[in-house]
Short mmCIF file of C-alpha atoms in Angstrom, two decimals:
data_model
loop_
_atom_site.label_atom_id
_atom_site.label_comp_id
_atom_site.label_asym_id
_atom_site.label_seq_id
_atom_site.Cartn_x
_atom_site.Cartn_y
_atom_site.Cartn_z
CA UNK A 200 42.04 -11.74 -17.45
CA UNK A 201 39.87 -9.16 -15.45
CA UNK A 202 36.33 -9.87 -14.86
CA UNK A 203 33.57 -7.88 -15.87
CA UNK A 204 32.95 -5.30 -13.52
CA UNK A 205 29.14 -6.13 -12.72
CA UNK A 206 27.14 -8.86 -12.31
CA UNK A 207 24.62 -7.66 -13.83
CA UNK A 208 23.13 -4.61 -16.28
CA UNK A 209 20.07 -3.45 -16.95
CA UNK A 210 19.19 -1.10 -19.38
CA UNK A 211 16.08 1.01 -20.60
CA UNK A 212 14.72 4.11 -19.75
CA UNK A 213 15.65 5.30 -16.06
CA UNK A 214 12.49 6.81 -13.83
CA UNK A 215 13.98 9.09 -11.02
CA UNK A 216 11.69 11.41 -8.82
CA UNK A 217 12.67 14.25 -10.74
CA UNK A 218 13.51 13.17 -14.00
CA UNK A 219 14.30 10.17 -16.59
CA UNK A 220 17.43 8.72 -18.11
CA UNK A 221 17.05 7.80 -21.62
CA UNK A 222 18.96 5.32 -22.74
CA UNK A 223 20.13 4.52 -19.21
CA UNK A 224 21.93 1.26 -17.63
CA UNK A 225 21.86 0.13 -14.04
CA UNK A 226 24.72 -2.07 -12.78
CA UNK A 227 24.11 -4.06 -10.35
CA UNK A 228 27.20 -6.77 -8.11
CA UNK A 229 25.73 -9.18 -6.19
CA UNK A 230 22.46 -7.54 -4.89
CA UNK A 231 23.25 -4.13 -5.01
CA UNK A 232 22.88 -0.85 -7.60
CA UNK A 233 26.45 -0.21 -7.85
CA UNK A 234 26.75 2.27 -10.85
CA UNK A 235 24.10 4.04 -12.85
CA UNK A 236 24.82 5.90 -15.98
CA UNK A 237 23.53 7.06 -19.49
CA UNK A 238 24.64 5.92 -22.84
CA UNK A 239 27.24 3.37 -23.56
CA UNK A 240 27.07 0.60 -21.00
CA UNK A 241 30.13 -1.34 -19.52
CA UNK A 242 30.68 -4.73 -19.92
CA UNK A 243 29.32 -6.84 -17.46
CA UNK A 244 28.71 -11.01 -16.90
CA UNK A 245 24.67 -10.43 -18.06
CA UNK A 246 22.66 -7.75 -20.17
CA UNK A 247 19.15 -7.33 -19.53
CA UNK A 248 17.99 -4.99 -22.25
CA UNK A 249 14.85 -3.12 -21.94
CA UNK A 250 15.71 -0.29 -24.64
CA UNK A 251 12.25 1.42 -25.18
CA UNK A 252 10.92 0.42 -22.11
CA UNK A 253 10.75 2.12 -18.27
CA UNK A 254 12.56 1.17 -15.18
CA UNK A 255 11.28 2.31 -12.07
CA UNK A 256 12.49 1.50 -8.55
CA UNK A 257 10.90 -1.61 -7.63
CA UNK A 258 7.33 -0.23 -6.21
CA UNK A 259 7.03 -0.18 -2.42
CA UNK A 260 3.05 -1.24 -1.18
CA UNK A 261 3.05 0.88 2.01
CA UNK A 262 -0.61 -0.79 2.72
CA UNK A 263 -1.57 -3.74 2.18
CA UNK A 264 -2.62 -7.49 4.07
CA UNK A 265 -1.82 -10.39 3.16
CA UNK A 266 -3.08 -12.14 6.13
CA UNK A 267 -6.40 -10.50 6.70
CA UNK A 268 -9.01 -13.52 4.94
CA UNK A 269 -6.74 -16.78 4.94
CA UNK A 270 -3.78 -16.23 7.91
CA UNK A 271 -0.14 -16.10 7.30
CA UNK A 272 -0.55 -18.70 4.41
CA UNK A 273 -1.45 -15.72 2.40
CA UNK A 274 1.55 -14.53 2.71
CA UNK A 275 2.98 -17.02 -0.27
CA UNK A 276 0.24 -16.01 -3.10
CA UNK A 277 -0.44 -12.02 -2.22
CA UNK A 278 3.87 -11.89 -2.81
CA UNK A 279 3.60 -13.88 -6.17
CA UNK A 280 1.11 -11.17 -7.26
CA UNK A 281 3.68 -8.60 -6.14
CA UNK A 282 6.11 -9.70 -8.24
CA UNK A 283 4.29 -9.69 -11.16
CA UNK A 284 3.26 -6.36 -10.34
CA UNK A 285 6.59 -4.64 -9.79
CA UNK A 286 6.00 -3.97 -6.27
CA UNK A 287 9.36 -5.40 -4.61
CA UNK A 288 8.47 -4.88 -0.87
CA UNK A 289 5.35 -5.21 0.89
CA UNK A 290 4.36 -3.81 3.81
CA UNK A 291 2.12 -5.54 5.49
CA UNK A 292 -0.25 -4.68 8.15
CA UNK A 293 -0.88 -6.71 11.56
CA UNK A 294 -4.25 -7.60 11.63
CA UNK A 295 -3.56 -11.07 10.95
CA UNK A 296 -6.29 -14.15 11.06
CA UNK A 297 -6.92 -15.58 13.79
CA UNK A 298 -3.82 -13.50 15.80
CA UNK A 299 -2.98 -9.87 15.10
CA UNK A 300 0.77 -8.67 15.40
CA UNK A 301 0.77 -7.42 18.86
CA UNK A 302 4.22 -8.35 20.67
CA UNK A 303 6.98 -9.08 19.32
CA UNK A 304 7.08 -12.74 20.19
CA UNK A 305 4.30 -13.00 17.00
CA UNK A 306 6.29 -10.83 15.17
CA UNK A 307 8.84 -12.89 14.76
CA UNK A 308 7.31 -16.01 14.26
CA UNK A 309 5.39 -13.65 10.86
CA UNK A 310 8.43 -12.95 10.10
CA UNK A 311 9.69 -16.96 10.24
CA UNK A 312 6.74 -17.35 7.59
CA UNK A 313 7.90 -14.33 5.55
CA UNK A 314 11.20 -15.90 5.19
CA UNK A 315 9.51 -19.26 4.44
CA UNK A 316 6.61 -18.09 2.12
CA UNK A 317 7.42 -14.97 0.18
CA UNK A 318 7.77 -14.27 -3.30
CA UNK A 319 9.30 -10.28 -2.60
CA UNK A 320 10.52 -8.57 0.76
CA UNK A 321 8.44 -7.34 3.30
CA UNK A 322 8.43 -4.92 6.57
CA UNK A 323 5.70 -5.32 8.89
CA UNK A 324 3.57 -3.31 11.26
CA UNK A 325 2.68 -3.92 14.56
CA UNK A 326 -0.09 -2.77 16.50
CA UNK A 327 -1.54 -3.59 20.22
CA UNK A 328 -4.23 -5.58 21.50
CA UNK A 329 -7.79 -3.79 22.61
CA UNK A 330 -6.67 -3.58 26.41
CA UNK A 331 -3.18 -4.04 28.38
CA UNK A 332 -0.97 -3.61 25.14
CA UNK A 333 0.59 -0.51 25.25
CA UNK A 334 3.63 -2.49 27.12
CA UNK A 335 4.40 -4.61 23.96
CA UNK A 336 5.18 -1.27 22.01
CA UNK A 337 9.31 -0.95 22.46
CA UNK A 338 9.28 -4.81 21.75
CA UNK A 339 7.93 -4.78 18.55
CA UNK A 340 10.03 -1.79 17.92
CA UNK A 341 13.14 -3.43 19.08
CA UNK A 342 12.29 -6.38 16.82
CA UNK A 343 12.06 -4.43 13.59
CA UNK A 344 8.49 -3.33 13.09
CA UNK A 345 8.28 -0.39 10.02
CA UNK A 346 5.71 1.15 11.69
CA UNK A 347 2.48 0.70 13.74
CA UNK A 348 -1.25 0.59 13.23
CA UNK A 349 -4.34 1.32 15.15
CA UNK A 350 -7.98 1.93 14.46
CA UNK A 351 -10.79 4.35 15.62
CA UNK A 352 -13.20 1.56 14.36
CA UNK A 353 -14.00 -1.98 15.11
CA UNK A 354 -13.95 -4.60 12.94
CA UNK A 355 -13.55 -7.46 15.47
CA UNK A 356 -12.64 -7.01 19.14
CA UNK A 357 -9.63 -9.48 18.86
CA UNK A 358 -7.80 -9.37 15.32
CA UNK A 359 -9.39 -5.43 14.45
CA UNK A 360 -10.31 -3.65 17.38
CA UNK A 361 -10.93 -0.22 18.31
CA UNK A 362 -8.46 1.81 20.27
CA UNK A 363 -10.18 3.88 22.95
CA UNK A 364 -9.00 7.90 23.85
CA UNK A 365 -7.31 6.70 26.92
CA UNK A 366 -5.38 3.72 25.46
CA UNK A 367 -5.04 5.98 22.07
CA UNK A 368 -3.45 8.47 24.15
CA UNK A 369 -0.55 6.09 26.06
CA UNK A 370 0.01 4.16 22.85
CA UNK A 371 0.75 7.09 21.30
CA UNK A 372 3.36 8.62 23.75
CA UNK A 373 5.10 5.12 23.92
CA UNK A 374 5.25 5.22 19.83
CA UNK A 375 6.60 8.55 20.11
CA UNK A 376 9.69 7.42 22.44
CA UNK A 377 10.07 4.83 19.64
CA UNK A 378 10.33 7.21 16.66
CA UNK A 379 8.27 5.41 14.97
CA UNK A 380 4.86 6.29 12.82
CA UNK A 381 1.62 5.41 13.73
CA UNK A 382 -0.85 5.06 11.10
CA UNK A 383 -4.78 5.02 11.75
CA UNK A 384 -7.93 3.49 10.15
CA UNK A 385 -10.24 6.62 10.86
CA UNK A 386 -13.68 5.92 10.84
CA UNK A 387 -16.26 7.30 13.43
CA UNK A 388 -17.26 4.37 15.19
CA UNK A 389 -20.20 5.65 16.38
CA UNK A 390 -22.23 7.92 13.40
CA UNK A 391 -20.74 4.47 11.38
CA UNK A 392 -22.97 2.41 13.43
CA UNK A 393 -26.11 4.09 13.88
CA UNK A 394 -26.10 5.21 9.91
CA UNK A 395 -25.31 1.41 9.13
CA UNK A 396 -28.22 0.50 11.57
CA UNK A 397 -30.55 2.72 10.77
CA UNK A 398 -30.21 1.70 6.38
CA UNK A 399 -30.84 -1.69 7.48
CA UNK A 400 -33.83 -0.94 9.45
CA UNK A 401 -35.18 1.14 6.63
CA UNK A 402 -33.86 -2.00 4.21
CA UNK A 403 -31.68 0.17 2.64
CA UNK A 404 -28.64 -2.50 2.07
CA UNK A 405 -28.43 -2.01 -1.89
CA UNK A 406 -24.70 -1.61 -2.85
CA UNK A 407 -24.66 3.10 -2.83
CA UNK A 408 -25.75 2.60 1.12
CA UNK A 409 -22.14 1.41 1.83
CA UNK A 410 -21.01 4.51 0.49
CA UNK A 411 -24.03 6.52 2.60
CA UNK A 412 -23.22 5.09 5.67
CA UNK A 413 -19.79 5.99 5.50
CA UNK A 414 -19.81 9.49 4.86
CA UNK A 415 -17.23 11.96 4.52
CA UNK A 416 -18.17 13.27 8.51
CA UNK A 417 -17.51 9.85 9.72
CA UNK A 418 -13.58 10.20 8.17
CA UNK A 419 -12.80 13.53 9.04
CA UNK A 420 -14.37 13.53 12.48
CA UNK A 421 -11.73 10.95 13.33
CA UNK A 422 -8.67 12.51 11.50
CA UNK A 423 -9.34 15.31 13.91
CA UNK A 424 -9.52 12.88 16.81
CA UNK A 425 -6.23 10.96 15.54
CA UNK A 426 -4.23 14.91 14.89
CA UNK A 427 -5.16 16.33 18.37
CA UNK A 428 -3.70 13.00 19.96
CA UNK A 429 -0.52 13.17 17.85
CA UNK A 430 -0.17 16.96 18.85
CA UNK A 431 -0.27 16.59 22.33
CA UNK A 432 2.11 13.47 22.81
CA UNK A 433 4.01 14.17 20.05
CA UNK A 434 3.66 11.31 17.62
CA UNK A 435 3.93 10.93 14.24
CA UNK A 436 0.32 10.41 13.09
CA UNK A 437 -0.86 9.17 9.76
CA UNK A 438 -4.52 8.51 8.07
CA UNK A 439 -3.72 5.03 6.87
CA UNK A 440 -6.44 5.96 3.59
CA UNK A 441 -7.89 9.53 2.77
CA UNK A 442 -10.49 9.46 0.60
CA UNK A 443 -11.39 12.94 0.82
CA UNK A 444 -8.68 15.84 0.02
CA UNK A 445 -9.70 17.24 3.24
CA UNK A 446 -8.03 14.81 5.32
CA UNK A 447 -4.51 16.43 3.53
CA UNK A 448 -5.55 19.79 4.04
CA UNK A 449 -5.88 19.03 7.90
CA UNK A 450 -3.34 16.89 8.16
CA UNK A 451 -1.21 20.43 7.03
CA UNK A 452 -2.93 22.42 9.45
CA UNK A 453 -1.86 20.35 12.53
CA UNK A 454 1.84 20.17 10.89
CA UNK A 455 1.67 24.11 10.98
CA UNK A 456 0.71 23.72 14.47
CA UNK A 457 3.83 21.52 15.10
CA UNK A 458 2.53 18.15 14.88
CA UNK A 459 3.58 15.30 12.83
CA UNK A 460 0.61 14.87 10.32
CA UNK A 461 0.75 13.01 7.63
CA UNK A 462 -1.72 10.55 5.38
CA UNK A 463 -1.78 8.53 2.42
CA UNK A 464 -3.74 7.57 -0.93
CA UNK A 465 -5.24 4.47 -1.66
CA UNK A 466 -5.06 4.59 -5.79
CA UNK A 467 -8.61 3.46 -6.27
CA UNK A 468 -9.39 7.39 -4.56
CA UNK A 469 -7.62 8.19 -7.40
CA UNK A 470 -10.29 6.72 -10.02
CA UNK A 471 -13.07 4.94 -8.40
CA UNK A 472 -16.23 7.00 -7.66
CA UNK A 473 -19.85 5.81 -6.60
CA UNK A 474 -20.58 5.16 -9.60
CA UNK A 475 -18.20 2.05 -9.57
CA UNK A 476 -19.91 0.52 -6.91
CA UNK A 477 -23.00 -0.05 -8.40
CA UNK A 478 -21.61 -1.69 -10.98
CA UNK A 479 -19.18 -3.54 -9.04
CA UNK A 480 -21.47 -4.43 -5.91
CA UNK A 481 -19.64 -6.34 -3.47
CA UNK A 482 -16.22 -6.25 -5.70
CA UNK A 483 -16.10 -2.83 -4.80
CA UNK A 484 -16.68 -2.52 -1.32
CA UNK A 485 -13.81 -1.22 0.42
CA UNK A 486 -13.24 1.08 3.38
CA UNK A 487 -13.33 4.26 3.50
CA UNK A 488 -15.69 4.44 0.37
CA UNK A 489 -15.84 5.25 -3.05
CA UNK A 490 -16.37 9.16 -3.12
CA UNK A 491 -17.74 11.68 -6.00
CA UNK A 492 -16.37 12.53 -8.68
CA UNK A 493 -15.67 16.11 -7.74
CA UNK A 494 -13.93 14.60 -4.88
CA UNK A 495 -11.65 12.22 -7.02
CA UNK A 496 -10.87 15.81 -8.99
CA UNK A 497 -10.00 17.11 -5.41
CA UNK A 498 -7.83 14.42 -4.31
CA UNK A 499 -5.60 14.59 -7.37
CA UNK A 500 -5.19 18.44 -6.74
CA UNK A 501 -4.03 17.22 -3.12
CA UNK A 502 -1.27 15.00 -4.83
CA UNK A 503 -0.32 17.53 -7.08
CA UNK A 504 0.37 20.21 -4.23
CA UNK A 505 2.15 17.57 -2.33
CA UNK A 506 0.39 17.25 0.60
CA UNK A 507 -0.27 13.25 0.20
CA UNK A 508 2.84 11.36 1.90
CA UNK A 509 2.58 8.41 -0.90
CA UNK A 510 0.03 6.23 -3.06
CA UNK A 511 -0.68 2.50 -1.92
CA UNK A 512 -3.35 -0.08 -2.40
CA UNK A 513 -4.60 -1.29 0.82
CA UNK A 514 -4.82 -4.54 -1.14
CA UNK A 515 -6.66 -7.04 1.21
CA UNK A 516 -7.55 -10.29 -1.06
CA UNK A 517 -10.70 -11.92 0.35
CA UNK A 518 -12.18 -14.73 -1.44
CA UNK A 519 -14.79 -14.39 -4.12
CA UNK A 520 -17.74 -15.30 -1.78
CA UNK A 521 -17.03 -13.48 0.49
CA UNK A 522 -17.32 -9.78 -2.22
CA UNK A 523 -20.60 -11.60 -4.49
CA UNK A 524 -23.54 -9.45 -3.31
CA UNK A 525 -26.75 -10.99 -2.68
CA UNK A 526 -29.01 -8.35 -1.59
CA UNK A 527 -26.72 -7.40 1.84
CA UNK A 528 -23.71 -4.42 0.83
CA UNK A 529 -23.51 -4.79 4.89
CA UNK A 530 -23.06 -8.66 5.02
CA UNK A 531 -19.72 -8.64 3.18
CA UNK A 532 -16.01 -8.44 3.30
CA UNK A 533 -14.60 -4.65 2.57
CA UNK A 534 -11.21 -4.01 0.84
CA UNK A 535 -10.35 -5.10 -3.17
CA UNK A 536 -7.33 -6.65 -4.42
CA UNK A 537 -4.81 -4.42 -5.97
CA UNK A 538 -1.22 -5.20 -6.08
CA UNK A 539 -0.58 -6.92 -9.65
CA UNK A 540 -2.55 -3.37 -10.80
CA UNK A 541 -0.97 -1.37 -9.25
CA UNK A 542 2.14 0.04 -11.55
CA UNK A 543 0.13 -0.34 -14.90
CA UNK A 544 -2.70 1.57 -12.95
CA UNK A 545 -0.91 4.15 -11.59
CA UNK A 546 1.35 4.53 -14.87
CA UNK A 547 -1.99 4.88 -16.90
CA UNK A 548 -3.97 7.30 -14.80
CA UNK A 549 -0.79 9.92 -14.79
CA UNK A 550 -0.82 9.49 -18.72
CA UNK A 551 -4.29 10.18 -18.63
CA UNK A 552 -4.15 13.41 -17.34
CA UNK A 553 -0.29 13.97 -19.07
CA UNK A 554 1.16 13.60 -15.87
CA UNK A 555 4.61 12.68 -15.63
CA UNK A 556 5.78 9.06 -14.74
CA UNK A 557 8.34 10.11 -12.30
CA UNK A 558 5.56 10.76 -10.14
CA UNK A 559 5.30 6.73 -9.57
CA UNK A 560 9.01 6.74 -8.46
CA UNK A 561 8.30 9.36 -6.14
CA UNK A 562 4.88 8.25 -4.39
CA UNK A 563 4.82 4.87 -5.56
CA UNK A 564 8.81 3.78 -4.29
CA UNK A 565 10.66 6.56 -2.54
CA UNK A 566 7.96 8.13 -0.37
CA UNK A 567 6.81 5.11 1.35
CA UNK A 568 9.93 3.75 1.72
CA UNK A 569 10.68 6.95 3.39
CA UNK A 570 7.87 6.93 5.85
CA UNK A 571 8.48 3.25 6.49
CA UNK A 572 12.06 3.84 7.66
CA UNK A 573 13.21 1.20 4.27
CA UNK A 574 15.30 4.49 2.41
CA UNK A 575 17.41 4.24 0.79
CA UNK A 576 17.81 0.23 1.20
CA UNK A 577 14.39 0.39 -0.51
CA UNK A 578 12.26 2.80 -2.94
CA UNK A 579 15.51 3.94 -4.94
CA UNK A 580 17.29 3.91 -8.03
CA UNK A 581 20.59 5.06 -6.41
CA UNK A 582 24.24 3.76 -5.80
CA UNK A 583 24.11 1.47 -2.62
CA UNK A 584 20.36 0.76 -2.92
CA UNK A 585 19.01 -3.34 -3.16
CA UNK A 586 18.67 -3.52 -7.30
CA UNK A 587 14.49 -3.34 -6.99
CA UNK A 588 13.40 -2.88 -10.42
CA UNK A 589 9.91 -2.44 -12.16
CA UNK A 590 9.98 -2.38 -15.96
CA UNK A 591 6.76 -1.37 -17.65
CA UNK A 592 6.05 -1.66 -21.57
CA UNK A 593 4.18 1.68 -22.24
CA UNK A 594 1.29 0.28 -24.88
CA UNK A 595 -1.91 -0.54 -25.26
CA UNK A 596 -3.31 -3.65 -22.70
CA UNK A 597 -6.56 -4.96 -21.12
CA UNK A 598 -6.20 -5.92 -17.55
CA UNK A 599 -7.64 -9.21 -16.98
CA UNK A 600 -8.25 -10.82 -13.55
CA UNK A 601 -7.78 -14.23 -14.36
CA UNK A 602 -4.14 -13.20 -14.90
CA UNK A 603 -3.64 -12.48 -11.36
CA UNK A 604 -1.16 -15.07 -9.50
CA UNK A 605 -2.63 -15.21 -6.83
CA UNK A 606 -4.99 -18.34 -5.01
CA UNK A 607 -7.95 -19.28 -7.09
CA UNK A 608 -10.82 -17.60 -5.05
CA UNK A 609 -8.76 -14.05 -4.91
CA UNK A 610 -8.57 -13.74 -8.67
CA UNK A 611 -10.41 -11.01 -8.97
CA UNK A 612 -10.00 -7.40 -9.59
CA UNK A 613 -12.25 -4.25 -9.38
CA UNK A 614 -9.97 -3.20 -12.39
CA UNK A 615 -10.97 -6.05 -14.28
CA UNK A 616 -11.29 -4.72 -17.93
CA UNK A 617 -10.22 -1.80 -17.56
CA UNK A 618 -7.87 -0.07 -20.56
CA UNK A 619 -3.95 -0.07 -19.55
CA UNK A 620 -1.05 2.15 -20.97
CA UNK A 621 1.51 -0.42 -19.70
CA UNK A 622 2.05 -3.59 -18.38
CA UNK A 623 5.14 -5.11 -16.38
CA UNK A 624 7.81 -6.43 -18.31
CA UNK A 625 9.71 -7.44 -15.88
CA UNK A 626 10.63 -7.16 -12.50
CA UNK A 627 14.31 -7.94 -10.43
CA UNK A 628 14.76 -8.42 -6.60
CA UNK A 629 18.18 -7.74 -5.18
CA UNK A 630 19.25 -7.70 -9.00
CA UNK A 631 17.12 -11.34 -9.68
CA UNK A 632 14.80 -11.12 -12.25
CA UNK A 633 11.48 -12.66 -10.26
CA UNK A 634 9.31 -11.92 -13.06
CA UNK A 635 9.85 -11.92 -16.72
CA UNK A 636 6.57 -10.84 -18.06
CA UNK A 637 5.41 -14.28 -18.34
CA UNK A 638 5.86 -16.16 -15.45
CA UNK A 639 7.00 -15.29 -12.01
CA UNK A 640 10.94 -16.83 -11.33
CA UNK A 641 10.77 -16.29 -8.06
CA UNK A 642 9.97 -18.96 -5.54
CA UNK A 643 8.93 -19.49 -1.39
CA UNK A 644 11.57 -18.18 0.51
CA UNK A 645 12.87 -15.90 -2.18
CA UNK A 646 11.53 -12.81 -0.16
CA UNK A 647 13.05 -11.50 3.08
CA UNK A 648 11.65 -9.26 5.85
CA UNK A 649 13.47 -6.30 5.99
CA UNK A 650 13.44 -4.60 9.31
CA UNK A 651 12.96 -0.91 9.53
CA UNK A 652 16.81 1.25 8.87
CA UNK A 653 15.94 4.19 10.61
CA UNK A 654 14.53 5.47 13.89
CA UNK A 655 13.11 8.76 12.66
CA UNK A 656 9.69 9.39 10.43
CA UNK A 657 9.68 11.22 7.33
CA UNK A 658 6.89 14.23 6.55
CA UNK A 659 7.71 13.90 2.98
CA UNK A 660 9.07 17.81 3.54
CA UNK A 661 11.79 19.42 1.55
#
């Protein structure tokens, strides 16, 4: 008797980046899409029916740290979040606690813990220590880094360090000869620091003065910087987080100059304003800040033109007492969890302004996979891709921090509360179901790094 001819279908509602399947079915052998079609399904060993509800390609976090707060520990619960958010692979930046990923000697012992620890796959950016690094650069490449990172602000000398001109410049040209992208934190170090000392001085450290000394100069001052590098040696440079529309329209002007320009999104640009910090204090410190709401206006305009490269979360999970504000904005940890959010967010703000929800399968999936070198292994519902699947139940939900799975003193959410059009039904790794709505299947060990598939960058053009 002839067997089935897939392991495994799902069915529901198929998101592409340009349209949706109804009635759709995915079949999936061993850990691989191998057909996709509409209507009547084929037989196959196991149905998973999700008639009425969305699949998406399994998100793809191009920005987040799980290692930031805690060390590569974090690894474990920050991927047990993921799964229960739909995002499939993770990719994580380097600056680790209490050793950043700056050869590739520690990034292969990260990726020895990724194996160990996580809950979904993950790629993994390197970057290079404050002096004498630029050497470890075709190492890290060699061993499989997605991408690198560097900052034009310091956040510690050792694990977060400013990159001066001169070393910005050679690590650039060496990152170039790898093919690689380089993303940048780009904040002026300088007008940060004198703003930020000059608030405290005054006694100005109420929650707004984050936002004040952080102002929209200090980013685009430093995308400026970070382009005229990138033209001259001829990398691929990316903001790692606009929060102004600006930074997209000069990231276009350099790439009509030649260079390779690109930035991102972080989703809370996409719906936070000042406003939210006040009422969130510490729980929404992040940086760059919240903006206006005129800007938030402008940055959706800048997605909608297609001048953003993709939408992440820059989730960085720091525990609770490190975010409670007592009096100090300055005194505490910056960034806000975000990854078990992330698809019902992003699904509910594009229904809020009737958007549609391929949008999330094309900025949310595709696109960073794309930029991270992980297409079309990654970010796809296509013949040939891993079977990375997000479901989401379109309805009516409440998101609720104590629902995140992640350790006890990062349970908490600057989305806590908030209205949500969907939730995640369900979400399959390599064709696994790791998450079932209720409780993540998954365990340690299920998640794999995945090294980067391509040498060339992607400008998210044509």
């Amino acid at each position: 008797m002839d067997q089935p001819p897939f392991d495994r279908l799902v069915r529901g509602d198929l998101v592409l980046p340009d349209r949706v399947l109804r009635d759709g079915w995915i079949g999936v052998r061993g850990e691989i899409i191998a057909a996709i079609g509409e209507g009547p399904p084929p037989p196959a060993r196991e149905v998973a029916d999700h008639a009425g509800r969305l699949i998406l390609p399994g998100l793809v976090d191009g920005h987040m740290h799980t290692s930031s707060a805690t060390g590569w520990p974090g690894i474990e619960g920050a991927t047990r979040s993921a799964a229960a958010g739909g995002v499939t692979t993770c990719v994580d930046m380097p600056y680790d606690v209490p050793r950043p990923v700056t050869d590739a000697a520690i990034l292969r012992e990260k990726v020895e813990w990724v194996e160990r620890l996580a809950h979904v796959d993950m790629a993994l950016y390197g970057t290079i220590r404050k002096t004498g690094g630029v050497d470890a650069i075709p190492g890290l490449a060699e061993a499989g880094a997605c991408s690198f990172k560097l900052s034009t602000y310091e956040y510690d000398p050792v694990r977060f360090p400013r990159i001066d001109h001169p070393t910005m410049v050679a690590a650039f040209r060496a990152i170039a000869e790898t093919g690689l992208m380089v993303a940048v934190h780009n904040e002026d170090q300088e007008l940060v620091t004198r703003l930020t000392e000059e608030a405290r001085a005054r006694g100005d450290t109420s929650p707004i003065w984050h936002c004040r000394t952080r102002p929209p100069l200090a980013e685009t001052m430093a995308d400026l910087e970070i382009f005229e590098i990138g033209l001259e040696t001829g990398a691929h440079v990316h903001i790692a987080h606009s929060s102004l529309a600006r930074g997209f329209e000069i990231a276009a002007a350099f790439r009509r100059m030649g260079a390779r320009a690109t930035g991102e999104a972080c989703i809370q640009y996409l719906c936070m304003t000042e406003e939210d910090i006040l009422r969130l204090e510490g729980f929404g410190k992040c940086n760059p800040p919240f903006r206006t709401r005129e800007e938030v206006e402008r940055m959706w305009r800048a997605l909608a033109a297609g001048q953003v490269a993709y939408v992440s979360t820059d989730h960085a999970p720091w525990p609770r007492e490190r975010k409670v504000y007592a009096g100090d904005i300055f005194a505490l940890g910056a960034g806000l969890t975000g990854l078990q959010s992330f698809a019902p967010l992003m699904y509910t703000l594009l229904a809020e302004r009737g958007l549609p929800v391929t949008w999330m399968a094309r900025y949310c999936a595709e696109r960073p996979a794309r930029f991270h070198g992980l297409f079309p292994k990654k970010g796809a519902l296509r013949v040939g891709s891993d079977a990375d699947l997000c479901v989401l139940e379109p309805g009516d939900f409440v998101f609720d921090e104590r629902d995140i799975l992640d350790r006890e003193d990062a349970r908490w959410s600057p989305y806590h509360g908030r209205r949500m059009a969907a939730r995640v039904a369900a979400t399959y790794l390599r064709g696994r179901c790791v998450w079932d709505g209720r409780e993540v299947k998954a365990t340690p060990g299920t998640g794999r790094f995945v090294p980067r598939q391509t040498r060339g960058t992607d400008l998210g053009e044509g």
